Coordinates of C-alpha atoms in Angstrom, one line a residue:
Chain A
M820 CA -41.3 3.6 -9.0
R821 CA -39.1 7.3 -8.7
S822 CA -36.3 5.8 -9.0
A823 CA -37.3 4.6 -12.5
W824 CA -38.9 7.6 -13.8
A825 CA -35.9 8.9 -12.9
I826 CA -33.9 7.0 -15.0
Y827 CA -36.9 6.8 -18.0
K828 CA -36.0 10.8 -17.6
R829 CA -32.0 10.5 -18.3
E830 CA -32.3 8.1 -21.1
L831 CA -34.7 10.3 -22.8
V832 CA -31.3 12.6 -21.9
S833 CA -28.1 9.9 -23.8
T834 CA -31.3 9.1 -26.4
F835 CA -32.1 12.1 -27.9
Y836 CA -28.1 14.1 -27.0
S837 CA -26.7 11.6 -28.8
P838 CA -26.2 11.0 -33.0
L839 CA -27.2 7.7 -32.8
A840 CA -31.4 8.1 -32.1
Y841 CA -31.1 10.0 -34.9
V842 CA -29.3 8.0 -37.4
V843 CA -31.7 5.6 -36.5
M844 CA -34.5 7.7 -37.7
V845 CA -33.5 8.7 -41.0
S846 CA -33.0 6.0 -41.6
F847 CA -36.0 4.1 -40.8
L848 CA -37.8 6.8 -42.7
L849 CA -34.6 7.3 -45.4
F850 CA -35.9 3.4 -45.8
N851 CA -39.8 3.5 -45.3
G852 CA -40.4 6.1 -46.8
V853 CA -39.4 4.3 -50.4
V854 CA -41.7 1.6 -49.1
F855 CA -44.4 3.6 -49.2
Y856 CA -44.2 5.3 -51.9
F857 CA -43.2 2.1 -53.8
F858 CA -47.5 1.0 -53.0
M859 CA -48.7 4.8 -53.2
D860 CA -47.5 4.2 -56.5
L861 CA -48.8 0.7 -56.9
V862 CA -51.9 2.1 -56.0
A863 CA -52.1 4.6 -58.2
S864 CA -51.3 2.4 -61.2
N865 CA -53.3 0.1 -60.5
P866 CA -56.3 1.1 -59.1
T867 CA -58.0 -2.4 -59.1
I868 CA -56.0 -3.6 -56.2
S869 CA -56.7 -1.7 -53.8
G870 CA -60.3 -3.4 -52.9
T871 CA -60.6 -2.6 -49.7
R872 CA -56.7 -2.5 -49.2
G873 CA -55.4 0.7 -49.1
P874 CA -51.1 2.2 -49.8
L875 CA -51.7 2.5 -46.4
Q876 CA -52.5 -1.0 -45.6
L877 CA -50.1 -1.9 -48.1
F878 CA -47.6 -0.7 -46.4
F879 CA -48.3 -1.9 -42.9
G880 CA -49.3 -5.4 -43.5
S881 CA -48.5 -6.4 -47.1
T882 CA -45.4 -7.6 -46.7
I883 CA -43.4 -8.6 -44.6
L884 CA -41.0 -5.5 -44.8
S885 CA -42.9 -3.9 -42.2
V886 CA -42.2 -6.3 -39.6
L887 CA -38.4 -7.2 -41.3
T888 CA -36.8 -3.8 -40.9
L889 CA -38.2 -3.9 -37.0
M890 CA -35.1 -6.7 -36.9
I891 CA -32.5 -4.0 -37.3
F892 CA -33.9 -0.5 -36.2
C893 CA -35.2 -2.0 -32.8
P894 CA -32.0 -3.5 -32.0
A895 CA -30.5 -0.3 -32.5
T896 CA -33.1 1.1 -30.0
T897 CA -31.6 -1.1 -27.1
M898 CA -28.0 -2.0 -28.1
R899 CA -27.0 0.9 -25.5
S900 CA -28.9 0.2 -22.3
F901 CA -27.1 -2.4 -20.3
A902 CA -24.2 -2.7 -22.7
E903 CA -22.9 0.8 -22.6
E904 CA -23.9 1.3 -18.2
W905 CA -21.6 -2.2 -18.7
R906 CA -19.2 -1.0 -20.9
S907 CA -18.8 2.2 -19.2
R908 CA -19.0 1.4 -15.1
T909 CA -21.3 2.9 -14.7
A910 CA -23.6 0.5 -14.1
E911 CA -21.7 0.4 -10.0
T912 CA -23.9 3.4 -9.4
L913 CA -26.6 2.9 -11.4
F914 CA -27.3 -0.3 -9.1
T915 CA -25.7 1.4 -5.4
A916 CA -28.4 3.1 -5.4
P917 CA -31.6 2.4 -3.9
V918 CA -32.8 0.9 -6.6
S919 CA -34.3 -2.3 -7.9
N920 CA -33.7 -4.5 -10.7
L921 CA -37.7 -4.5 -12.0
S922 CA -37.9 0.1 -11.7
V923 CA -33.9 -0.4 -13.6
V924 CA -35.5 -3.1 -16.3
L925 CA -38.6 -1.1 -16.6
A926 CA -37.4 3.0 -17.3
K927 CA -35.2 0.9 -19.9
F928 CA -37.8 0.0 -21.6
G929 CA -40.0 2.6 -21.6
G930 CA -36.9 5.0 -23.0
A931 CA -36.6 2.4 -25.5
M932 CA -39.6 1.7 -26.6
T933 CA -40.1 6.5 -26.6
L934 CA -37.8 6.1 -29.1
Y935 CA -39.2 3.3 -30.9
A936 CA -42.7 5.5 -31.0
S937 CA -40.3 8.7 -32.2
L938 CA -39.4 6.9 -34.9
W939 CA -42.5 5.6 -36.4
L940 CA -44.0 9.0 -35.0
P941 CA -43.0 10.9 -38.4
T942 CA -45.0 7.8 -40.4
L943 CA -48.4 9.5 -39.7
L944 CA -47.8 12.2 -42.4
Y945 CA -48.1 9.2 -44.5
A946 CA -51.9 8.6 -43.7
L947 CA -51.9 13.0 -44.7
V948 CA -50.8 12.2 -47.9
V949 CA -52.4 9.4 -48.7
R950 CA -56.4 11.8 -47.1
R951 CA -55.4 14.1 -50.3
Y952 CA -55.6 11.5 -53.2
G953 CA -58.3 9.3 -51.3
S954 CA -60.0 8.1 -47.9
V955 CA -58.1 7.2 -44.9
D956 CA -59.6 4.5 -42.8
W957 CA -58.6 6.1 -38.7
G958 CA -59.4 2.8 -37.5
A959 CA -57.8 0.9 -39.1
L960 CA -54.6 2.9 -38.9
A961 CA -54.9 3.5 -35.6
C962 CA -54.7 -1.0 -35.0
A963 CA -52.0 -1.2 -37.1
Y964 CA -50.0 1.4 -35.5
T965 CA -50.5 -0.8 -32.0
G966 CA -49.7 -3.5 -34.3
V967 CA -46.4 -2.0 -34.2
M968 CA -46.5 -0.9 -31.3
L969 CA -47.0 -4.4 -30.0
V970 CA -43.8 -5.9 -32.3
G971 CA -42.5 -4.0 -31.2
G972 CA -42.9 -4.2 -27.9
A973 CA -42.0 -7.7 -27.8
F974 CA -38.2 -6.8 -30.7
V975 CA -37.1 -4.1 -27.7
G976 CA -37.6 -6.8 -25.0
V977 CA -35.6 -9.1 -26.8
G978 CA -33.2 -6.5 -27.1
L979 CA -33.2 -5.3 -23.4
L980 CA -32.2 -8.7 -22.9
A981 CA -29.3 -9.1 -25.1
S982 CA -27.9 -6.0 -24.2
A983 CA -28.2 -7.0 -20.4
V984 CA -25.7 -10.1 -20.7
A985 CA -23.7 -8.3 -23.9
T986 CA -20.5 -6.9 -23.2
S987 CA -20.8 -3.9 -26.1
Q988 CA -23.2 -2.3 -27.9
V989 CA -22.2 -4.1 -31.0
T990 CA -22.6 -7.7 -29.2
A991 CA -25.8 -6.6 -27.8
F992 CA -26.9 -5.3 -31.7
V993 CA -26.0 -8.5 -33.1
G994 CA -27.2 -11.0 -30.6
S995 CA -30.8 -9.8 -30.8
F996 CA -30.8 -9.2 -34.7
G997 CA -29.8 -12.6 -34.0
V998 CA -32.1 -13.7 -31.6
I999 CA -35.4 -11.8 -33.8
G1000 CA -34.0 -13.2 -37.1
G1001 CA -33.3 -16.8 -36.4
A1002 CA -37.1 -16.3 -34.6
M1003 CA -38.8 -14.9 -37.2
F1004 CA -37.0 -17.2 -39.6
A1005 CA -37.1 -20.6 -37.5
L1006 CA -40.9 -20.2 -37.0
G1007 CA -41.7 -18.9 -40.5
L1008 CA -41.2 -21.6 -41.4
G1009 CA -42.7 -24.6 -39.2
R1010 CA -45.7 -23.5 -42.2
Y1011 CA -43.6 -24.9 -45.7
I1012 CA -42.8 -28.1 -43.2
F1013 CA -45.5 -29.5 -41.1
T1014 CA -48.7 -30.2 -42.7
E1015 CA -51.8 -30.9 -40.2
E1016 CA -53.9 -28.3 -39.2
S1017 CA -53.4 -28.1 -36.3
Q1018 CA -49.5 -28.0 -36.1
L1019 CA -50.4 -25.3 -39.2
R1020 CA -52.5 -23.3 -36.6
F1021 CA -49.7 -23.8 -33.7
F1022 CA -47.3 -22.2 -36.3
S1023 CA -49.5 -19.7 -37.7
Y1024 CA -50.5 -18.4 -34.6
V1025 CA -46.8 -18.0 -33.6
N1026 CA -45.3 -16.2 -36.7
L1027 CA -44.0 -13.2 -35.4
W1028 CA -45.3 -10.9 -39.1
E1029 CA -48.4 -12.6 -40.0
H1030 CA -50.5 -10.9 -37.8
M1031 CA -50.1 -7.9 -38.9
E1032 CA -51.7 -8.5 -41.7
R1033 CA -54.9 -8.5 -39.9
F1034 CA -53.5 -5.0 -38.1
A1035 CA -53.7 -3.4 -41.2
V1036 CA -57.0 -3.6 -41.8
G1037 CA -58.3 -3.3 -38.4
M1038 CA -58.9 -6.9 -37.1
L1039 CA -57.5 -6.2 -33.3
D1040 CA -58.1 -9.0 -31.1
T1041 CA -56.5 -10.5 -27.8
R1042 CA -54.1 -13.5 -29.6
Q1043 CA -52.3 -11.4 -30.4
V1044 CA -51.7 -9.4 -27.8
V1045 CA -51.6 -11.8 -25.2
Y1046 CA -48.4 -13.3 -27.9
Y1047 CA -46.5 -10.5 -28.6
G1048 CA -47.6 -9.4 -24.4
S1049 CA -46.3 -13.0 -23.3
V1050 CA -42.9 -12.5 -25.4
A1051 CA -42.4 -8.8 -24.1
V1052 CA -42.5 -9.4 -20.3
L1053 CA -40.8 -13.1 -20.2
S1054 CA -38.1 -11.3 -21.9
L1055 CA -37.7 -8.3 -19.4
S1056 CA -38.3 -10.6 -16.9
L1057 CA -35.4 -12.4 -18.0
T1058 CA -33.8 -9.5 -18.5
V1059 CA -34.4 -8.3 -14.1
R1060 CA -33.0 -11.6 -13.0
A1061 CA -29.9 -11.0 -15.7
L1062 CA -29.0 -8.0 -14.2
A1063 CA -28.7 -10.2 -10.7
A1064 CA -26.8 -13.0 -12.5
R1065 CA -24.3 -10.8 -14.3
R1066 CA -23.2 -9.4 -10.7
E1067 CA -23.3 -13.4 -9.2
A1068 CA -20.9 -14.6 -11.2
Chain B
M376 CA -22.4 1.3 11.5
I377 CA -20.9 -1.4 9.6
H378 CA -21.0 -4.7 11.2
A379 CA -19.4 -7.8 8.0
E380 CA -19.8 -11.4 9.5
H381 CA -17.6 -13.6 7.7
L382 CA -17.9 -12.1 4.2
T383 CA -16.5 -14.4 1.7
R384 CA -16.7 -13.3 -2.3
R385 CA -15.4 -15.6 -4.9
F386 CA -14.7 -15.3 -7.9
G387 CA -15.2 -18.7 -9.1
P388 CA -12.2 -20.1 -8.2
R389 CA -9.6 -17.2 -6.8
V390 CA -11.7 -16.5 -3.1
A391 CA -10.7 -12.1 -3.6
V392 CA -12.6 -12.2 -0.1
D393 CA -11.9 -14.8 2.4
D394 CA -14.3 -14.8 5.7
L395 CA -13.8 -10.7 6.7
T396 CA -15.5 -9.9 10.1
F397 CA -15.3 -6.2 10.6
T398 CA -16.9 -3.7 12.0
V399 CA -17.2 0.2 11.9
P400 CA -17.9 2.4 15.0
K401 CA -21.0 4.8 14.6
G402 CA -19.2 8.4 13.9
Q403 CA -15.6 7.4 13.1
I404 CA -13.5 8.2 10.1
V405 CA -12.9 4.2 9.2
G406 CA -9.5 4.2 6.8
F407 CA -9.6 0.3 4.4
L408 CA -5.8 -0.9 4.7
G409 CA -4.5 -3.3 2.1
P410 CA -2.2 -3.5 -0.8
N411 CA -3.2 -3.6 -4.3
G412 CA -5.3 -6.8 -5.3
A413 CA -5.6 -7.7 -1.3
G414 CA -9.3 -7.4 -1.7
K415 CA -10.4 -4.2 -0.6
S416 CA -12.2 -2.4 -4.1
T417 CA -14.4 -6.5 -4.3
T418 CA -15.0 -5.8 -0.1
L419 CA -17.0 -1.7 -0.8
K420 CA -18.5 -3.1 -3.7
M421 CA -20.1 -5.3 -1.2
L422 CA -21.0 -3.3 1.1
S423 CA -22.2 -0.9 -1.3
G424 CA -24.2 -3.0 -2.4
F425 CA -23.3 -3.4 -6.6
L426 CA -21.7 -7.9 -5.3
P427 CA -23.7 -9.8 -3.6
P428 CA -21.8 -11.6 -0.8
S429 CA -20.8 -15.5 -1.9
S430 CA -21.7 -16.1 1.5
G431 CA -21.4 -14.0 4.9
T432 CA -23.2 -10.6 5.1
A433 CA -23.1 -7.8 6.8
R434 CA -25.4 -5.3 7.8
V435 CA -25.5 -1.9 7.5
A436 CA -27.2 0.2 10.5
G437 CA -29.3 -3.4 11.3
H438 CA -30.3 -3.9 7.8
D439 CA -28.9 -6.7 6.0
I440 CA -27.0 -6.4 3.1
V441 CA -28.5 -8.8 1.1
E442 CA -32.4 -9.2 3.5
A443 CA -32.7 -5.5 2.7
P444 CA -30.4 -4.0 0.2
D445 CA -32.6 -1.2 -0.6
E446 CA -32.5 -1.1 2.7
A447 CA -28.9 -0.5 3.5
R448 CA -28.4 0.7 -0.2
R449 CA -31.1 3.5 1.3
L450 CA -28.3 4.7 3.9
I451 CA -24.6 4.5 2.2
G452 CA -22.9 7.4 -0.2
Y453 CA -20.8 5.2 -2.7
M454 CA -18.4 6.6 -4.8
P455 CA -16.2 4.2 -6.7
E456 CA -12.9 3.8 -7.9
T457 CA -11.9 6.3 -10.9
F458 CA -15.4 7.4 -10.7
P459 CA -17.3 6.6 -14.2
V460 CA -19.6 9.3 -15.1
Y461 CA -22.4 9.4 -17.9
P462 CA -19.8 11.9 -20.4
E463 CA -23.8 13.3 -22.1
M464 CA -25.0 14.4 -19.0
R465 CA -23.8 18.2 -17.5
V466 CA -21.8 18.0 -13.3
E467 CA -25.5 20.0 -12.4
E468 CA -28.4 17.6 -14.2
Y469 CA -26.3 14.6 -13.1
L470 CA -25.9 15.2 -9.0
H471 CA -30.2 16.5 -9.1
F472 CA -30.6 12.6 -11.6
R473 CA -29.0 11.4 -8.5
A474 CA -30.5 13.1 -5.9
E475 CA -34.0 12.3 -7.6
L476 CA -33.1 8.8 -7.5
K477 CA -31.7 8.2 -4.3
G478 CA -34.9 9.8 -3.4
V479 CA -34.8 13.3 -1.9
T480 CA -37.7 15.1 -2.7
T481 CA -38.1 17.9 -1.0
R482 CA -35.5 20.7 -1.9
R483 CA -33.3 19.2 -3.8
K484 CA -31.9 22.3 -5.3
E485 CA -30.7 23.2 -2.2
A486 CA -28.7 19.5 -1.7
V487 CA -27.9 19.1 -4.9
Q488 CA -26.1 22.6 -4.9
R489 CA -25.1 21.9 -0.8
A490 CA -22.6 18.8 -2.6
M491 CA -21.2 20.9 -5.1
E492 CA -20.0 23.1 -2.5
L493 CA -19.2 20.9 -0.5
A494 CA -16.7 19.0 -3.2
D495 CA -15.6 22.1 -4.8
V496 CA -17.3 21.2 -8.5
A497 CA -19.7 24.5 -7.8
D498 CA -17.9 25.9 -11.1
V499 CA -17.7 23.1 -12.9
A500 CA -22.0 22.6 -12.5
R501 CA -22.1 24.0 -16.2
R502 CA -19.8 21.6 -17.6
L503 CA -19.9 18.2 -19.5
L504 CA -18.4 15.1 -17.2
G505 CA -17.5 13.7 -20.0
E506 CA -14.9 16.3 -20.0
L507 CA -13.4 16.9 -17.0
S508 CA -10.6 16.1 -15.6
K509 CA -9.5 13.6 -13.6
G510 CA -9.7 15.0 -10.2
Y511 CA -12.8 16.9 -11.2
K512 CA -14.5 13.4 -12.0
Q513 CA -13.2 11.9 -8.6
R514 CA -14.6 15.1 -7.2
V515 CA -18.2 14.7 -8.6
G516 CA -18.4 11.9 -7.6
L517 CA -17.7 12.5 -3.4
A518 CA -20.7 15.5 -4.4
D519 CA -22.9 11.9 -5.5
A520 CA -21.8 10.1 -2.4
V521 CA -22.6 13.0 -0.3
V522 CA -26.3 14.9 -2.2
A523 CA -28.9 12.4 -0.7
S524 CA -27.2 13.0 3.0
P525 CA -26.4 9.4 3.7
P526 CA -25.4 8.9 7.1
L527 CA -22.7 6.3 5.8
L528 CA -19.6 7.4 3.0
I529 CA -18.0 4.3 1.8
L530 CA -15.1 6.0 -0.7
D531 CA -13.0 3.1 -2.7
E532 CA -9.6 5.2 -3.1
P533 CA -11.3 9.2 -3.0
T534 CA -7.5 10.6 -4.0
E535 CA -6.8 8.2 -6.5
G536 CA -6.0 11.0 -9.0
L537 CA -6.4 14.2 -7.2
D538 CA -2.8 17.0 -6.7
P539 CA -1.2 18.0 -3.7
N540 CA -3.3 20.7 -3.2
Q541 CA -6.7 19.2 -4.2
I542 CA -5.4 15.7 -1.2
L543 CA -4.9 18.2 1.5
R544 CA -8.1 19.8 0.3
F545 CA -9.8 16.6 0.8
R546 CA -8.5 15.3 3.6
E547 CA -10.5 18.9 4.9
V548 CA -13.6 18.1 4.1
L549 CA -13.0 14.3 5.1
R550 CA -12.6 15.5 8.4
T551 CA -15.8 18.5 7.8
L552 CA -18.3 15.4 6.8
G553 CA -16.4 13.2 9.3
R554 CA -18.8 15.1 12.1
E555 CA -22.4 14.1 10.4
H556 CA -21.2 10.6 9.0
T557 CA -19.5 7.4 9.2
I558 CA -16.9 7.3 6.8
F559 CA -15.3 3.7 5.7
L560 CA -12.8 4.4 3.3
S561 CA -9.9 2.9 1.6
T562 CA -6.8 3.4 0.1
H563 CA -3.2 2.6 0.0
I564 CA -1.6 5.5 1.1
L565 CA -1.2 5.3 5.2
S566 CA -0.5 9.2 5.4
E567 CA -4.1 9.4 4.9
V568 CA -5.4 6.3 7.5
E569 CA -2.3 8.6 9.7
A570 CA -4.1 11.8 9.0
V571 CA -7.8 11.5 9.5
C572 CA -8.5 7.8 10.5
S573 CA -9.9 7.1 14.0
H574 CA -10.0 3.1 13.2
V575 CA -8.0 1.5 11.1
V576 CA -9.0 -2.1 8.9
I577 CA -6.0 -3.7 7.6
I578 CA -6.8 -6.6 4.7
H579 CA -4.1 -8.5 3.1
R580 CA -5.2 -11.6 0.3
G581 CA -8.4 -10.7 1.8
R582 CA -8.7 -11.9 4.7
I583 CA -7.9 -9.5 8.0
A584 CA -4.9 -9.0 9.5
T585 CA -5.6 -6.8 11.7
A586 CA -8.2 -4.5 13.1
G587 CA -9.5 -2.1 15.5
P588 CA -8.3 1.9 17.0
L589 CA -5.5 3.7 15.4
D590 CA -3.4 4.1 18.7
T591 CA -4.4 0.7 19.8
V592 CA -3.3 -0.8 16.6
R593 CA 0.3 0.7 16.0
A594 CA 0.7 0.1 20.2
E595 CA -0.1 -3.5 20.0
L596 CA 2.5 -4.0 16.9
D597 CA 4.9 -1.5 19.4
G598 CA 4.8 -4.4 22.5
A599 CA 7.8 -6.2 20.2
A600 CA 10.6 -4.7 19.6
R601 CA 11.7 -0.7 19.1
D602 CA 14.3 0.7 17.9
V603 CA 15.6 3.4 19.4
S604 CA 18.1 6.2 19.0
L605 CA 20.8 8.1 21.7
V606 CA 23.0 10.5 22.4
L607 CA 25.4 8.7 25.6
T608 CA 28.1 10.0 27.7
V609 CA 30.6 8.0 28.6
K610 CA 32.5 8.3 31.9
K611 CA 36.4 7.9 31.5
P612 CA 36.3 6.7 28.1
D613 CA 39.3 5.6 26.6
E614 CA 39.2 7.6 23.5
A615 CA 41.8 5.4 20.9
R616 CA 39.3 2.2 21.4
W617 CA 35.9 4.4 21.2
L618 CA 37.4 5.7 18.2
D619 CA 38.7 2.7 16.8
D620 CA 34.9 0.9 17.0
A621 CA 32.3 3.0 19.2
T622 CA 30.4 -0.3 18.3
A623 CA 32.3 -2.1 20.4
A624 CA 32.6 -0.2 22.8
L625 CA 29.7 0.7 23.8
T626 CA 28.4 -3.0 23.2
A627 CA 30.9 -3.8 25.9
V628 CA 29.8 -1.0 28.6
A629 CA 26.0 -2.0 28.0
K630 CA 26.0 -6.3 28.1
N631 CA 24.7 -5.4 31.7
A632 CA 21.9 -4.4 30.7
E633 CA 19.7 -6.3 29.8
G634 CA 17.2 -5.8 26.9
I635 CA 19.5 -4.3 25.1
T636 CA 20.8 -4.0 21.9
V637 CA 23.2 -1.7 20.4
V638 CA 23.0 -1.5 16.3
R639 CA 25.6 0.8 15.9
A640 CA 27.1 4.2 17.7
S641 CA 30.1 6.5 16.6
F642 CA 32.2 8.2 18.5
E643 CA 32.4 11.7 18.7
A644 CA 34.1 14.8 20.4
G645 CA 33.2 12.8 23.5
L646 CA 29.6 12.2 22.4
V647 CA 28.1 8.6 21.8
R648 CA 25.5 8.3 18.7
A649 CA 24.1 5.1 19.3
D650 CA 21.3 2.9 18.0
V651 CA 19.8 0.6 19.8
R652 CA 16.7 -1.8 20.6
A653 CA 15.1 -2.7 22.7
A654 CA 14.3 -5.9 23.3
E655 CA 10.2 -7.2 23.9
G656 CA 8.6 -5.4 27.0
T657 CA 11.3 -3.3 27.8
S658 CA 10.3 0.4 27.2
V659 CA 12.0 3.4 26.9
E660 CA 11.8 5.0 30.6
D661 CA 13.2 1.2 31.3
L662 CA 15.9 1.6 28.4
V663 CA 16.6 5.3 30.1
A664 CA 17.3 3.6 33.7
R665 CA 19.5 0.7 32.1
C666 CA 22.0 2.9 30.5
V667 CA 22.2 5.1 33.6
A668 CA 22.3 2.4 35.6
A669 CA 25.5 1.1 33.6
G670 CA 27.0 4.7 34.2
M671 CA 26.3 6.4 30.9
G672 CA 24.5 9.9 30.8
V673 CA 21.6 10.1 28.8
R674 CA 22.0 13.8 26.7
E675 CA 19.3 12.2 24.3
V676 CA 17.0 10.5 23.7
S677 CA 14.1 9.6 20.1
P678 CA 12.5 7.1 20.3
K679 CA 12.2 5.8 16.4
G680 CA 8.1 5.5 17.4
R681 CA 6.3 3.0 14.8
S682 CA 4.9 4.8 12.1
L683 CA 1.9 2.6 10.2
E684 CA 4.9 2.0 7.4
H685 CA 5.7 -0.2 9.8
V686 CA 2.8 -2.1 11.2
F687 CA 1.2 -1.9 7.2
H688 CA 4.8 -3.4 6.1
D689 CA 4.9 -5.7 8.8
L690 CA 1.2 -7.5 8.1
T691 CA 1.5 -7.4 4.8
T692 CA 4.9 -8.8 3.3
V693 CA 4.2 -12.0 6.5
E694 CA 2.2 -14.8 4.7
P695 CA -1.0 -15.2 5.8
A696 CA -1.3 -17.6 8.4
A697 CA 1.3 -16.1 9.9
A698 CA -0.8 -13.0 10.1
E699 CA -4.2 -14.5 11.2
K700 CA -5.2 -12.9 15.2
P701 CA -8.8 -14.5 15.5
A702 CA -9.1 -13.1 18.6
G703 CA -7.5 -9.7 18.2
A704 CA -9.3 -9.5 14.5
E705 CA -12.7 -8.1 16.1
A706 CA -12.4 -3.4 16.3
K707 CA -13.9 -2.3 19.5

C-alpha cells in the first residue's frame, strides 16, 4: 500500500498543477452558486414553503439538480486518470514498477475523490450564509454531504472504469457521461412504467438521485450506503480487471 | 539472471514473439539484437512485466514473471523505448516519486542524487520533464531505471536520440553499471554491442537466430568461408601476363593450393595484391602455408575479420526457417 500512497500523492500534484482542475472547480461553483441563490431567494420570498426544509435542504435534496450536475462533474474528475497514462505511455513505467493493479486503482480513486471533495468544500460557505439569516441543521447538513460523497463515489468509480478502457480523455468523459446519464435515465424511468408495488419499490431503491432527498433532511440509512457503495466497489473491481485485460489484448 | 522459456506473444493473429528460449547470465552485459519489428520491444515489455506473455514464461532470478510478477519487477529497472514522462513534474520530483514507488524507503534523497549524477541529469533537476530535450528525457529514463539499484537493468534502445558524445558517455556509464548490474539491452546499432556487450541474443521475425557469448557467435559463423587480403611475391613473374590479367595468372599459380579461391588480384611493381577466399575449415595459417607451398612469397596477410555486422546481415536476411538453430539457441 506504500506504492498506492506514492501514486496518490503524484495524482494530487498532477491534478492541482493542471488548469483543468480549476476550470472544473470554478464552473462547478458558478453553477451551484446560481442554484443556491435561487433557493435562498425562493425561501426568502415565500416563508410558507419552508416548513422543515431550509434553503440548504432544498439545495441538496429537493431537485434532481444536485445529482444532475454530478453527471458532468464526476466524469471531469476522472477522465484523465487512466486515459492520460495510456495516451502518454506512462502506463508502461507505472505498471512495470512493483505495484499491483489494485493499488493503482485505489490511488487513482483516492485522487479523483479528493478533487471531487474539493469541488464541494467551498459550498460549506452556503451554510454560513444561511446561518446569518436563520438556523442551520448541522446534523442534516453532515448527512447531505455524506450523501453527496456516496453518490460521487459511485459516479467516480464508473468514471475510472471508463477512463481505464478509453483511448483518450474525451472518450473517457463521453463514456462515463453516457453510462451515468443512461443509468440515471433508465433507472429513474422505472417508476413511470411499472405499476406493481414491488417493482415500484425496486425502482425507488435503484434510482440514482431520489435518495438525495432523504439525505438532505438528515435521513441516512444503511440501504443507501450499501447501494452506492456496491456500485463503487463493482466499478473499481471491473477497473482492476480492465487494466489487466487491456495489456493482455 | 533471466531464463526465458518458450516466451510467446501474439497480437490477434500476428505472432510478434515466437517461442523464445534464451538465458541472460548474471553479471553480464547482454545485447539484444534484431532488425526493426523483430519483436525486441515486445520481448522486453514481457520481461519487465508490462505485457503478459500469450504462452511460455521467464524467470528473473528465480521469480516467475507470470506467477510472481511483483517479486520479479522489484528486481528490474526497466527503461522503455522513447521514455514517456509526466510533463508537469520536475526531474527530481519525478525520481523521488519513482523511488518511493519502487520501495526505496531509506535514504531516498541520496538514491535520487546518485541516479541523477550517474545519468548526467543533475543539472536539470529542477526543470519540468515536459520541456526537456529527447536526449535528456532518455537519460532521466536511465536514472529512473537505476534509482532503486535493481540487480537487473532492461534497457530498450537506450541510446536512441542521443548525440554522438552522449552515446560515448552512455557506453562508459553502461560499463560502470555492468560491474554491479546484469544488463540486457536492445539495440539495432551493432557497434554498440561490440563496444560494451559480452553476450548477444539475435532475433529475427520473433524467433531466436542465434545466442551466446559474442566471441562464440562470431566464431560460429567464422567457421564458414573467410576472406583474406594478401600481398604476395611471385618468383620470376611473366610480367606481361600478370599485367594483363593478374586474377587469371594468380588463379593459375594457386590452382594446386587446396581450398583457396582467388576473388580478385592486381599486379604492381612486382607485388601481387589479392583478395582470396579460404574455404570452410581453412584457417589463415593453413592459407599462408599453402601459398608458400605453391611457390609464392607472402609479404602481408590481413584477414577480414567478420564483423558482427556480417553476422547480423547473414542471420537476418535469410528466411527464419533456414536461420533456425535449435541446438545452438541457448547461451551458455
